[in-house]
Amino acid sequence: MMQKESILSDGLEQEFIQRFGHPPEFVVSAPGRVNLIGEHTDYNDGYVFPVAIDKYLHIAASPRTDRQVHLHALDMDEKAIFSLDTPDESKTPAWCKYLKGVAYLLQEMVLRENGYTLKGMSAIITGNVPIGAGLSSSAALEVASAIAFLGACGLEATNTGINTKSNITLIDLPPTKLATLCQRAENEFVGVNCGIMDPTISLLGKTDHALFLDCRSLEYKQVPLNLTDIRLVICNTNVKRELATSEYNKRRAECERGVEIMQQWMPSISSLRDVTLEDYKKYEAELPQITQKRCRYVIEENTRVQSAVAALTAKDINTFGRLMNASHAGLRDAYEVSCDELNVLTDIAQSIDGVIGARMTGAGFGGCTVNLVYKNSVKIFRNRVMKEYTQKTGIEPDIYVCSVGDGARINWNSQS
Ligand code: GLA
């Protein structure tokens, strides 16, 4: 995918030279993601099944000799400068929190023990992952900035290099550890209590494969999709996700409450992952009503992910599609994180011949749906969704027919 020529010929190198007077030493590209099934299960120690999409956030950068970070966010037309020594004191735009958090944790969790110290860098940031649409533009920024800060130190983490140069040092930093670092940056520095799914898939995506991830052990399997005559179509409601953070944190708390209550009868459980539907049914009536709905959804969704992976492996795509539809129904009725616009999109999609499955994806309350559509039906899908969604909501959707790509990579510029 991200061959050096294609990135640099995109004008990124020229942009960089214009701003900093020399070419970048490297370009990091990190993809956004869409989750096929397994929603709101990651922070319950459960299973997820996301793919990396061919939409990327790029950071082109060079190390500096001082400890300053000079950033140009091209798509927002914003500049920022902060010092690695006093990151909190500088007044910078909100998106800098991601970079500051990642830089701090890299030093504390990785570099110190390996005898390295962070270096400043000059960088430009650009990309085509829609921002705030539930396709993980934040995780892409965290992952890309972690790899870029390592790059500025002449370091390359496990499995992230494309064309390693001879003077680069490989550092033993597995993708799951790097993902944990990025998740912590978002939890502790940005204040979103998100799970591990997004940075993990941004690092571990593989062309034409989905990632079956156990969010407790972080064991994973890259499962072939074999989608020859099927397209992955993402529809963006273009509704801002106003409630996403507060309601997200509430759902987490409701799940934790359910576990706490059920521990009186099942002391060995530590998350909803440990509860089977059979056991759950014995105690469900003892839980407050809202907690009942939330817990049942998560327990059922965990089973759905496992069944979906089995169906895909058995090349039974229709069962996979039915499980996607059932996942949406659970998110809408029991977990209550969908919204009218997401439901309109899924209703339209599910009524079209040639649609295998359709559901909301990501945290919810706006953002996107994910659809598996037979190649021959994509045109009619596009026309109907455009027309009917706009008629019903007064909003024009965006529709992306995506490929499934590789995870984040650093591409060293041999000319620099
Ligand atoms: C957001 C979070 C993820 C995950 C999903 C819901 O994308 O960042 O960790 O919880 O919501 O599945």
Short mmCIF file of C-alpha atoms and ligand atoms in Angstrom, two decimals:
data_model
loop_
_atom_site.label_atom_id
_atom_site.label_comp_id
_atom_site.label_asym_id
_atom_site.label_seq_id
_atom_site.Cartn_x
_atom_site.Cartn_y
_atom_site.Cartn_z
CA MET A 1 0.00 0.00 0.00
CA MET A 2 1.78 3.10 1.22
CA GLN A 3 4.71 3.06 -1.13
CA LYS A 4 7.08 5.89 -0.48
CA GLU A 5 6.60 7.36 -3.93
CA SER A 6 2.85 7.60 -3.59
CA ILE A 7 3.01 9.40 -0.26
CA LEU A 8 5.78 11.79 -1.10
CA SER A 9 4.57 12.49 -4.62
CA ASP A 10 1.26 13.53 -3.07
CA GLY A 11 2.95 16.85 -2.46
CA LEU A 12 3.70 16.12 1.17
CA GLU A 13 7.42 16.48 0.61
CA GLN A 14 6.97 19.84 -1.15
CA GLU A 15 4.69 21.05 1.64
CA PHE A 16 7.32 20.04 4.17
CA ILE A 17 10.18 21.74 2.31
CA GLN A 18 8.12 24.91 1.99
CA ARG A 19 7.60 25.06 5.72
CA PHE A 20 10.87 23.76 7.09
CA GLY A 21 13.38 24.31 4.29
CA HIS A 22 14.43 20.65 3.89
CA PRO A 23 12.77 17.31 3.08
CA PRO A 24 11.24 15.20 5.85
CA GLU A 25 13.33 12.35 7.20
CA PHE A 26 10.32 10.03 7.24
CA VAL A 27 6.57 9.77 6.72
CA VAL A 28 4.38 7.80 9.10
CA SER A 29 0.95 6.66 7.91
CA ALA A 30 -1.65 5.23 10.30
CA PRO A 31 -5.08 4.04 9.12
CA GLY A 32 -8.55 4.64 10.49
CA ARG A 33 -10.72 1.61 11.21
CA VAL A 34 -14.18 0.22 10.98
CA ASN A 35 -15.41 -2.47 13.32
CA LEU A 36 -17.31 -5.31 11.60
CA ILE A 37 -18.79 -6.69 14.83
CA GLY A 38 -18.06 -6.59 18.58
CA GLU A 39 -19.17 -3.13 19.69
CA HIS A 40 -18.69 -1.84 23.23
CA THR A 41 -17.09 -5.14 24.13
CA ASP A 42 -13.45 -4.03 24.31
CA TYR A 43 -13.71 -2.32 27.71
CA ASN A 44 -15.60 -5.37 28.98
CA ASP A 45 -12.53 -7.56 28.29
CA GLY A 46 -14.39 -9.11 25.35
CA TYR A 47 -13.89 -9.73 21.64
CA VAL A 48 -13.82 -7.36 18.67
CA PHE A 49 -13.44 -7.84 14.91
CA PRO A 50 -12.29 -4.60 13.23
CA VAL A 51 -10.49 -3.87 9.95
CA ALA A 52 -8.08 -1.08 8.98
CA ILE A 53 -9.50 1.00 6.12
CA ASP A 54 -7.67 2.71 3.29
CA LYS A 55 -7.97 6.13 4.88
CA TYR A 56 -4.81 7.35 6.55
CA LEU A 57 -3.40 10.01 8.78
CA HIS A 58 0.13 10.96 7.71
CA ILE A 59 2.87 12.63 9.70
CA ALA A 60 5.91 13.78 7.73
CA ALA A 61 8.71 14.72 10.12
CA SER A 62 12.36 15.37 10.85
CA PRO A 63 14.14 15.41 14.20
CA ARG A 64 15.19 18.72 15.72
CA THR A 65 18.30 19.39 17.74
CA ASP A 66 16.29 21.05 20.53
CA ARG A 67 13.38 19.62 22.56
CA GLN A 68 10.68 21.53 20.70
CA VAL A 69 7.85 20.08 18.68
CA HIS A 70 6.80 22.24 15.72
CA LEU A 71 3.56 21.11 14.10
CA HIS A 72 1.51 22.15 11.09
CA ALA A 73 -1.91 20.50 10.82
CA LEU A 74 -2.54 21.09 7.13
CA ASP A 75 -6.20 20.11 6.99
CA MET A 76 -7.10 22.42 9.87
CA ASP A 77 -4.68 25.07 8.78
CA GLU A 78 -3.31 25.29 12.33
CA LYS A 79 0.21 25.56 13.71
CA ALA A 80 1.42 24.62 17.16
CA ILE A 81 4.69 24.64 19.06
CA PHE A 82 5.38 23.01 22.40
CA SER A 83 8.41 22.00 24.40
CA LEU A 84 8.90 18.41 25.56
CA ASP A 85 10.26 19.83 28.82
CA THR A 86 7.21 21.90 29.71
CA PRO A 87 4.39 20.50 27.54
CA ASP A 88 1.57 21.57 29.88
CA GLU A 89 2.54 25.19 30.01
CA SER A 90 2.16 25.93 26.34
CA LYS A 91 -1.18 27.06 24.98
CA THR A 92 -1.80 24.78 22.05
CA PRO A 93 -4.88 23.53 20.15
CA ALA A 94 -6.81 20.61 21.68
CA TRP A 95 -5.43 18.02 19.23
CA CYS A 96 -1.92 18.57 20.67
CA LYS A 97 -3.03 16.70 23.81
CA TYR A 98 -2.76 13.46 21.87
CA LEU A 99 0.84 14.16 20.92
CA LYS A 100 1.80 15.40 24.36
CA GLY A 101 0.27 12.35 26.04
CA VAL A 102 1.94 9.95 23.65
CA ALA A 103 5.33 11.71 24.03
CA TYR A 104 5.15 11.60 27.81
CA LEU A 105 4.17 7.94 27.96
CA LEU A 106 6.78 6.91 25.38
CA GLN A 107 9.48 8.41 27.55
CA GLU A 108 8.09 6.81 30.73
CA MET A 109 7.03 3.41 29.40
CA VAL A 110 9.58 2.69 26.69
CA LEU A 111 12.50 5.05 26.15
CA ARG A 112 13.77 5.47 29.68
CA GLU A 113 14.29 1.75 30.27
CA ASN A 114 16.07 1.44 26.93
CA GLY A 115 18.40 4.36 27.65
CA TYR A 116 16.93 6.82 25.11
CA THR A 117 15.56 10.36 25.48
CA LEU A 118 12.83 11.92 23.35
CA LYS A 119 13.90 14.42 20.71
CA GLY A 120 11.99 17.35 19.32
CA MET A 121 10.66 17.21 15.78
CA SER A 122 9.31 19.36 13.00
CA ALA A 123 6.24 17.78 11.47
CA ILE A 124 3.27 18.26 9.23
CA ILE A 125 0.08 16.31 9.80
CA THR A 126 -2.48 15.58 7.12
CA GLY A 127 -4.80 12.81 6.01
CA ASN A 128 -8.21 11.66 4.89
CA VAL A 129 -9.65 9.87 7.93
CA PRO A 130 -12.86 11.85 8.55
CA ILE A 131 -12.56 13.59 11.91
CA GLY A 132 -15.14 12.82 14.60
CA ALA A 133 -17.00 10.32 12.39
CA GLY A 134 -16.31 7.23 14.50
CA LEU A 135 -13.59 5.93 12.18
CA SER A 136 -10.82 6.40 14.75
CA SER A 137 -9.08 9.51 13.57
CA SER A 138 -7.89 9.94 17.19
CA ALA A 139 -6.31 6.51 17.39
CA ALA A 140 -4.66 7.12 14.01
CA LEU A 141 -3.18 10.35 15.38
CA GLU A 142 -1.93 8.65 18.55
CA VAL A 143 -0.40 5.74 16.70
CA ALA A 144 1.20 7.93 14.02
CA SER A 145 2.64 10.32 16.58
CA ALA A 146 4.09 7.48 18.69
CA ILE A 147 5.85 6.05 15.64
CA ALA A 148 6.98 9.54 14.61
CA PHE A 149 8.47 10.36 18.03
CA LEU A 150 10.36 7.07 17.90
CA GLY A 151 11.46 7.92 14.35
CA ALA A 152 12.81 11.27 15.51
CA CYS A 153 15.07 9.29 17.88
CA GLY A 154 16.20 7.05 14.99
CA LEU A 155 14.12 4.17 16.37
CA GLU A 156 11.67 1.85 14.70
CA ALA A 157 9.16 -0.29 16.64
CA THR A 158 8.53 -3.95 15.82
CA ASN A 159 6.66 -4.46 12.51
CA THR A 160 6.28 -0.79 11.64
CA GLY A 161 9.05 -0.30 9.05
CA ILE A 162 8.74 -0.34 5.28
CA ASN A 163 12.28 0.25 4.08
CA THR A 164 14.47 0.36 7.14
CA LYS A 165 17.65 2.40 6.70
CA SER A 166 20.98 1.10 7.98
CA ASN A 167 21.35 3.72 10.72
CA ILE A 168 17.96 2.97 12.28
CA THR A 169 17.76 0.99 15.51
CA LEU A 170 14.98 -1.56 15.84
CA ILE A 171 13.42 -1.43 19.27
CA ASP A 172 11.54 -4.37 20.78
CA LEU A 173 8.14 -2.73 21.18
CA PRO A 174 5.32 -5.11 20.19
CA PRO A 175 2.19 -3.58 18.60
CA THR A 176 0.01 -4.52 21.58
CA LYS A 177 2.30 -2.62 23.98
CA LEU A 178 2.35 0.39 21.68
CA ALA A 179 -1.46 0.21 21.44
CA THR A 180 -1.76 0.13 25.24
CA LEU A 181 0.42 3.23 25.42
CA CYS A 182 -1.83 5.03 22.92
CA GLN A 183 -4.97 3.99 24.81
CA ARG A 184 -3.48 5.35 28.04
CA ALA A 185 -2.67 8.64 26.30
CA GLU A 186 -6.34 8.99 25.35
CA ASN A 187 -7.61 7.91 28.79
CA GLU A 188 -5.22 10.01 30.85
CA PHE A 189 -4.45 13.04 28.70
CA VAL A 190 -7.59 13.49 26.59
CA GLY A 191 -10.08 12.19 29.18
CA VAL A 192 -11.90 9.64 27.01
CA ASN A 193 -12.23 6.32 28.78
CA CYS A 194 -11.92 4.32 25.55
CA GLY A 195 -10.85 0.68 25.15
CA ILE A 196 -7.93 -0.94 23.35
CA MET A 197 -9.58 -1.75 19.99
CA ASP A 198 -8.83 1.38 17.95
CA PRO A 199 -5.05 1.79 18.36
CA THR A 200 -4.60 -1.99 18.10
CA ILE A 201 -6.27 -2.27 14.70
CA SER A 202 -4.51 0.88 13.48
CA LEU A 203 -1.24 -0.96 14.21
CA LEU A 204 -2.21 -4.53 13.36
CA GLY A 205 -4.40 -4.08 10.29
CA LYS A 206 -3.59 -6.38 7.39
CA THR A 207 -4.71 -6.08 3.77
CA ASP A 208 -7.92 -8.09 3.20
CA HIS A 209 -7.95 -9.40 6.78
CA ALA A 210 -9.97 -8.56 9.88
CA LEU A 211 -8.47 -8.69 13.36
CA PHE A 212 -10.07 -11.08 15.83
CA LEU A 213 -8.82 -9.57 19.08
CA ASP A 214 -9.26 -10.84 22.61
CA CYS A 215 -9.23 -7.55 24.52
CA ARG A 216 -8.27 -9.25 27.77
CA SER A 217 -5.22 -11.29 26.77
CA LEU A 218 -4.51 -9.17 23.66
CA GLU A 219 -4.06 -12.38 21.73
CA TYR A 220 -5.17 -11.92 18.16
CA LYS A 221 -5.68 -13.60 14.83
CA GLN A 222 -5.72 -11.94 11.43
CA VAL A 223 -8.61 -13.64 9.65
CA PRO A 224 -8.82 -13.59 5.81
CA LEU A 225 -11.95 -11.82 4.55
CA ASN A 226 -12.17 -13.32 1.02
CA LEU A 227 -14.45 -10.51 -0.10
CA THR A 228 -13.91 -10.92 -3.87
CA ASP A 229 -17.45 -10.09 -4.96
CA ILE A 230 -18.36 -8.12 -1.82
CA ARG A 231 -17.61 -4.48 -0.97
CA LEU A 232 -17.15 -2.87 2.40
CA VAL A 233 -19.27 0.27 2.31
CA ILE A 234 -19.22 2.87 5.07
CA CYS A 235 -22.01 5.44 5.35
CA ASN A 236 -21.41 8.59 7.34
CA THR A 237 -24.55 10.08 8.96
CA ASN A 238 -22.71 13.40 9.09
CA VAL A 239 -24.22 13.87 12.54
CA LYS A 240 -21.83 15.22 15.17
CA ARG A 241 -21.42 12.78 18.04
CA GLU A 242 -22.45 15.19 20.79
CA LEU A 243 -23.27 12.61 23.45
CA ALA A 244 -20.52 10.21 22.60
CA THR A 245 -18.12 10.93 25.48
CA SER A 246 -20.57 11.33 28.37
CA GLU A 247 -22.85 8.44 27.36
CA TYR A 248 -19.83 6.27 26.57
CA ASN A 249 -18.45 6.70 30.06
CA LYS A 250 -21.94 6.03 31.47
CA ARG A 251 -22.22 2.72 29.59
CA ARG A 252 -18.86 1.64 30.98
CA ALA A 253 -20.02 2.45 34.49
CA GLU A 254 -23.30 0.53 33.99
CA CYS A 255 -21.41 -2.57 32.88
CA GLU A 256 -19.06 -2.31 35.85
CA ARG A 257 -22.05 -1.96 38.16
CA GLY A 258 -23.56 -5.15 36.74
CA VAL A 259 -20.33 -7.04 37.39
CA GLU A 260 -20.08 -5.68 40.92
CA ILE A 261 -23.62 -6.83 41.76
CA MET A 262 -23.18 -10.26 40.20
CA GLN A 263 -19.94 -10.83 42.06
CA GLN A 264 -22.00 -11.69 45.17
CA TRP A 265 -23.15 -14.86 43.40
CA MET A 266 -20.17 -15.36 41.10
CA PRO A 267 -17.14 -14.09 43.04
CA SER A 268 -14.67 -15.21 40.40
CA ILE A 269 -15.93 -12.87 37.65
CA SER A 270 -14.01 -9.67 36.98
CA SER A 271 -15.80 -8.46 33.86
CA LEU A 272 -18.84 -9.28 31.69
CA ARG A 273 -16.51 -11.38 29.59
CA ASP A 274 -16.58 -13.97 32.36
CA VAL A 275 -20.36 -14.35 32.38
CA THR A 276 -22.11 -16.88 30.13
CA LEU A 277 -25.65 -16.18 28.97
CA GLU A 278 -26.79 -19.26 30.85
CA ASP A 279 -25.38 -17.99 34.17
CA TYR A 280 -26.57 -14.49 33.45
CA LYS A 281 -30.18 -15.61 33.08
CA LYS A 282 -30.10 -16.92 36.66
CA TYR A 283 -29.33 -13.50 38.10
CA GLU A 284 -30.61 -11.04 35.53
CA ALA A 285 -33.82 -10.24 37.40
CA GLU A 286 -31.79 -9.14 40.43
CA LEU A 287 -30.16 -6.26 38.53
CA PRO A 288 -31.63 -2.77 38.06
CA GLN A 289 -33.57 -2.61 34.80
CA ILE A 290 -31.15 -0.45 32.81
CA THR A 291 -28.18 -2.53 33.98
CA GLN A 292 -30.02 -5.66 32.83
CA LYS A 293 -30.30 -4.39 29.28
CA ARG A 294 -26.69 -3.22 29.10
CA CYS A 295 -25.23 -6.44 30.47
CA ARG A 296 -27.36 -8.70 28.31
CA TYR A 297 -26.31 -6.82 25.19
CA VAL A 298 -22.58 -7.16 25.99
CA ILE A 299 -22.83 -10.85 26.87
CA GLU A 300 -24.76 -11.58 23.65
CA GLU A 301 -22.43 -9.44 21.54
CA ASN A 302 -19.39 -11.37 22.75
CA THR A 303 -21.04 -14.59 21.58
CA ARG A 304 -21.99 -12.95 18.29
CA VAL A 305 -18.36 -12.04 17.56
CA GLN A 306 -17.23 -15.61 18.09
CA SER A 307 -20.06 -16.94 15.91
CA ALA A 308 -19.29 -14.33 13.23
CA VAL A 309 -15.62 -15.32 13.06
CA ALA A 310 -16.63 -18.99 12.82
CA ALA A 311 -19.14 -18.16 10.05
CA LEU A 312 -16.57 -16.20 8.07
CA THR A 313 -14.04 -18.99 8.40
CA ALA A 314 -16.68 -21.43 7.15
CA LYS A 315 -17.37 -19.02 4.22
CA ASP A 316 -20.93 -18.58 5.48
CA ILE A 317 -21.27 -14.87 4.73
CA ASN A 318 -25.05 -14.83 5.16
CA THR A 319 -24.79 -15.89 8.80
CA PHE A 320 -22.10 -13.22 9.24
CA GLY A 321 -24.52 -10.63 7.82
CA ARG A 322 -27.39 -11.75 10.07
CA LEU A 323 -25.11 -11.40 13.09
CA MET A 324 -24.21 -7.85 12.01
CA ASN A 325 -27.92 -6.99 11.80
CA ALA A 326 -28.55 -8.54 15.23
CA SER A 327 -25.65 -6.53 16.64
CA HIS A 328 -27.28 -3.34 15.40
CA ALA A 329 -30.62 -4.28 16.94
CA GLY A 330 -28.89 -4.83 20.29
CA LEU A 331 -27.05 -1.51 20.12
CA ARG A 332 -30.30 0.27 19.24
CA ASP A 333 -32.72 -1.37 21.67
CA ALA A 334 -30.70 -2.69 24.60
CA TYR A 335 -27.44 -0.75 24.75
CA GLU A 336 -29.15 2.40 23.43
CA VAL A 337 -26.17 4.01 21.75
CA SER A 338 -27.67 4.36 18.28
CA CYS A 339 -29.57 7.44 17.06
CA ASP A 340 -32.34 8.16 14.54
CA GLU A 341 -29.94 8.86 11.69
CA LEU A 342 -27.97 5.63 12.25
CA ASN A 343 -31.23 3.69 12.39
CA VAL A 344 -32.52 5.30 9.19
CA LEU A 345 -29.26 4.33 7.43
CA THR A 346 -29.38 0.73 8.63
CA ASP A 347 -33.10 0.36 7.85
CA ILE A 348 -32.57 1.55 4.29
CA ALA A 349 -29.50 -0.69 3.87
CA GLN A 350 -31.16 -3.79 5.29
CA SER A 351 -34.10 -3.37 2.87
CA ILE A 352 -31.86 -3.47 -0.22
CA ASP A 353 -31.31 -6.76 -2.08
CA GLY A 354 -27.62 -7.52 -2.19
CA VAL A 355 -26.89 -6.12 1.27
CA ILE A 356 -25.47 -8.91 3.43
CA GLY A 357 -25.41 -7.03 6.72
CA ALA A 358 -25.60 -3.46 8.04
CA ARG A 359 -24.97 -1.97 11.47
CA MET A 360 -23.76 1.12 13.26
CA THR A 361 -20.07 1.01 14.08
CA GLY A 362 -17.92 2.66 16.76
CA ALA A 363 -19.15 4.38 19.91
CA GLY A 364 -22.51 5.47 18.42
CA PHE A 365 -24.68 8.62 18.79
CA GLY A 366 -23.78 9.59 15.23
CA GLY A 367 -20.82 8.64 13.11
CA CYS A 368 -21.00 5.79 10.62
CA THR A 369 -22.60 2.52 9.62
CA VAL A 370 -20.72 -0.42 8.13
CA ASN A 371 -22.31 -2.45 5.34
CA LEU A 372 -21.32 -5.55 3.42
CA VAL A 373 -22.74 -5.21 -0.06
CA TYR A 374 -22.47 -7.44 -3.14
CA LYS A 375 -20.39 -5.69 -5.79
CA ASN A 376 -23.26 -5.68 -8.29
CA SER A 377 -25.55 -3.91 -5.84
CA VAL A 378 -23.21 -1.08 -4.81
CA LYS A 379 -24.60 1.35 -7.37
CA ILE A 380 -28.21 0.85 -6.36
CA PHE A 381 -27.14 0.95 -2.69
CA ARG A 382 -25.45 4.29 -3.22
CA ASN A 383 -28.42 5.77 -5.09
CA ARG A 384 -31.01 4.59 -2.60
CA VAL A 385 -29.08 5.59 0.51
CA MET A 386 -28.30 9.04 -0.92
CA LYS A 387 -31.90 9.68 -1.90
CA GLU A 388 -33.82 8.12 1.00
CA TYR A 389 -31.51 9.23 3.83
CA THR A 390 -31.51 12.81 2.57
CA GLN A 391 -35.29 12.74 2.18
CA LYS A 392 -35.85 11.38 5.68
CA THR A 393 -33.28 13.41 7.63
CA GLY A 394 -32.56 16.48 5.54
CA ILE A 395 -28.84 15.60 5.77
CA GLU A 396 -26.63 14.39 2.93
CA PRO A 397 -24.68 11.30 3.88
CA ASP A 398 -21.15 10.48 2.73
CA ILE A 399 -20.57 7.04 1.31
CA TYR A 400 -17.12 5.45 1.19
CA VAL A 401 -16.47 2.18 -0.63
CA CYS A 402 -13.34 1.07 1.22
CA SER A 403 -10.55 -1.45 0.86
CA VAL A 404 -9.08 -3.20 3.86
CA GLY A 405 -5.48 -2.12 4.27
CA ASP A 406 -2.36 -2.57 6.37
CA GLY A 407 -1.60 -1.12 9.77
CA ALA A 408 0.63 1.86 10.55
CA ARG A 409 4.07 2.13 8.95
CA ILE A 410 7.07 4.44 8.93
CA ASN A 411 8.64 5.12 5.58
CA TRP A 412 12.19 6.49 5.76
CA ASN A 413 13.16 8.96 3.10
CA SER A 414 16.40 7.71 1.57
CA GLN A 415 17.06 11.19 0.09
CA SER A 416 17.13 12.98 3.42
C1 GLA B 1 -14.92 3.80 20.59
C2 GLA B 1 -13.81 3.41 21.54
C3 GLA B 1 -13.47 1.92 21.43
C4 GLA B 1 -14.71 1.05 21.53
C5 GLA B 1 -15.81 1.57 20.61
C6 GLA B 1 -17.11 0.86 20.80
O1 GLA B 1 -14.47 3.67 19.26
O2 GLA B 1 -12.64 4.17 21.26
O3 GLA B 1 -12.52 1.58 22.40
O4 GLA B 1 -15.14 0.96 22.85
O5 GLA B 1 -16.04 2.95 20.80
O6 GLA B 1 -16.99 -0.48 20.41
#
